[in-house]
XYZ file of C-alpha atoms in Angstrom:
161
model
C -34.670 -2.605 -11.963
C -31.950 -2.379 -9.330
C -30.344 0.693 -7.871
C -26.609 0.852 -7.235
C -26.013 3.440 -4.520
C -22.592 4.407 -3.216
C -22.365 6.716 -0.220
C -18.928 8.131 0.523
C -17.795 9.170 4.007
C -14.808 11.034 5.377
C -14.347 8.521 8.179
C -14.866 4.837 8.802
C -17.070 5.300 11.895
C -19.795 7.219 10.033
C -19.675 4.691 7.202
C -19.976 1.820 9.712
C -23.029 3.489 11.276
C -24.644 3.966 7.856
C -23.855 0.351 6.901
C -25.581 -0.877 10.058
C -28.534 1.438 9.374
C -28.937 -0.048 5.876
C -29.236 -3.486 7.498
C -31.935 -2.077 9.802
C -33.692 -0.565 6.776
C -33.715 -4.003 5.150
C -35.172 -5.575 8.273
C -37.839 -2.833 8.285
C -38.671 -3.523 4.580
C -37.504 -0.068 3.457
C -34.978 -1.655 1.098
C -34.587 -5.088 -0.477
C -30.879 -5.755 -0.786
C -29.153 -7.717 -3.516
C -25.788 -6.619 -2.184
C -24.255 -4.534 0.605
C -20.635 -3.696 1.328
C -18.592 -1.372 3.494
C -15.416 -0.347 1.673
C -12.720 1.462 3.639
C -9.281 2.718 2.714
C -6.528 2.578 5.313
C -3.735 5.136 5.740
C -1.554 3.189 3.268
C -4.250 3.367 0.574
C -5.218 -0.313 0.815
C -8.941 -0.996 0.308
C -10.849 -3.334 2.620
C -14.305 -4.721 1.812
C -16.719 -5.955 4.480
C -19.998 -7.635 3.544
C -22.762 -9.200 5.623
C -22.446 -12.958 6.043
C -25.645 -13.480 4.060
C -28.391 -11.354 2.639
C -31.727 -13.181 2.728
C -33.220 -13.863 -0.687
C -30.129 -13.249 -2.812
C -29.645 -15.864 -5.543
C -26.312 -17.258 -6.644
C -26.532 -15.304 -9.919
C -27.213 -12.063 -8.040
C -24.346 -12.853 -5.711
C -22.002 -13.386 -8.652
C -23.147 -10.129 -10.246
C -22.629 -8.313 -6.930
C -19.139 -9.750 -6.558
C -18.253 -8.661 -10.079
C -19.538 -5.130 -9.485
C -17.545 -4.825 -6.242
C -14.436 -6.221 -7.927
C -14.634 -3.911 -10.911
C -15.450 -0.789 -8.883
C -13.020 -1.235 -6.015
C -10.593 -4.082 -5.980
C -9.113 -4.773 -9.379
C -9.274 -1.942 -11.901
C -6.990 -3.816 -14.339
C -8.767 -7.162 -14.072
C -10.101 -7.002 -17.624
C -6.555 -6.835 -18.967
C -5.394 -9.749 -16.836
C -8.162 -12.174 -17.756
C -8.705 -11.226 -21.358
C -11.788 -11.265 -23.508
C -14.492 -12.770 -21.288
C -14.030 -10.339 -18.430
C -13.319 -7.541 -20.862
C -16.676 -8.244 -22.535
C -18.384 -8.281 -19.142
C -16.734 -4.976 -18.252
C -17.994 -3.587 -21.550
C -21.529 -4.755 -20.759
C -21.329 -3.181 -17.305
C -20.226 0.106 -18.827
C -23.402 0.170 -20.938
C -25.532 -0.153 -17.793
C -24.457 3.064 -16.101
C -21.363 1.608 -14.451
C -19.078 3.277 -16.979
C -15.539 4.612 -16.554
C -16.817 8.020 -15.434
C -18.907 6.424 -12.681
C -15.984 4.209 -11.620
C -13.656 7.233 -11.504
C -16.106 9.164 -9.333
C -16.347 6.191 -6.961
C -12.555 5.842 -6.794
C -12.270 9.603 -6.154
C -14.377 9.158 -3.028
C -12.049 6.500 -1.642
C -8.798 8.138 -0.676
C -6.812 7.088 2.427
C -8.871 7.359 5.606
C -12.213 7.445 3.777
C -14.939 4.836 3.384
C -18.085 4.084 1.423
C -21.261 2.071 1.821
C -22.240 0.276 -1.379
C -25.858 -0.818 -1.813
C -27.421 -2.848 -4.610
C -31.174 -2.772 -4.053
C -33.947 -4.402 -6.061
C -36.594 -2.394 -4.208
C -36.243 0.800 -2.232
C -38.593 3.296 -0.629
C -36.380 6.242 -1.464
C -37.763 8.842 0.954
C -37.669 6.461 3.937
C -34.212 5.199 2.962
C -32.917 8.771 2.672
C -34.396 9.604 6.092
C -32.787 6.496 7.616
C -29.262 7.345 6.469
C -29.533 11.146 6.658
C -27.994 11.358 10.170
C -24.747 9.942 8.752
C -24.366 12.482 5.931
C -22.126 11.404 3.089
C -21.795 11.955 -0.648
C -24.202 9.901 -2.776
C -23.593 8.426 -6.239
C -26.376 6.420 -7.826
C -27.067 4.550 -11.054
C -29.657 2.020 -12.179
C -29.459 -1.446 -13.691
C -32.503 -2.535 -15.695
C -33.892 -6.050 -15.249
C -32.701 -6.793 -18.795
C -29.169 -5.594 -17.997
C -29.072 -7.741 -14.863
C -30.340 -10.816 -16.727
C -27.772 -10.324 -19.498
C -24.940 -9.864 -16.985
C -26.072 -12.924 -14.990
C -26.067 -14.965 -18.220
C -22.548 -13.736 -19.016
C -21.384 -14.682 -15.521
C -22.897 -18.164 -15.694
C -21.255 -18.804 -19.063
C -24.612 -19.800 -20.605
């Protein structure tokens, strides 16, 4: 089971500090990351996504799933319409996993101009230690879970198998 955690911030600096703290938490074995991103919105409303160069232990399938989640949550809300059935089916599968339209709308509501969010996909997390690690940065937390079965099904869809 993986946890998708999105922490919204009113400014980029706090989000950057939290993002860096999540990397420290991974190094300290508090969290095992499958994906990490810092999403910020500039004054013109344009979203920018920053990810670490590499997260140790992440497979290609997990990386593809992570990229799809980031794309559907932040970058391209109409992507399913542009690319037709295959991506539409994948979007439908994601919506059954807890990443539904309501969740996406709540995430988008956090990201207005000048705001930022840290997005974490974790396969393992020591929740109390993780919460303590990021507590100094504050923020608004949204969280949902992806079962191992959901992840496997989504990875299969992404690979075209």
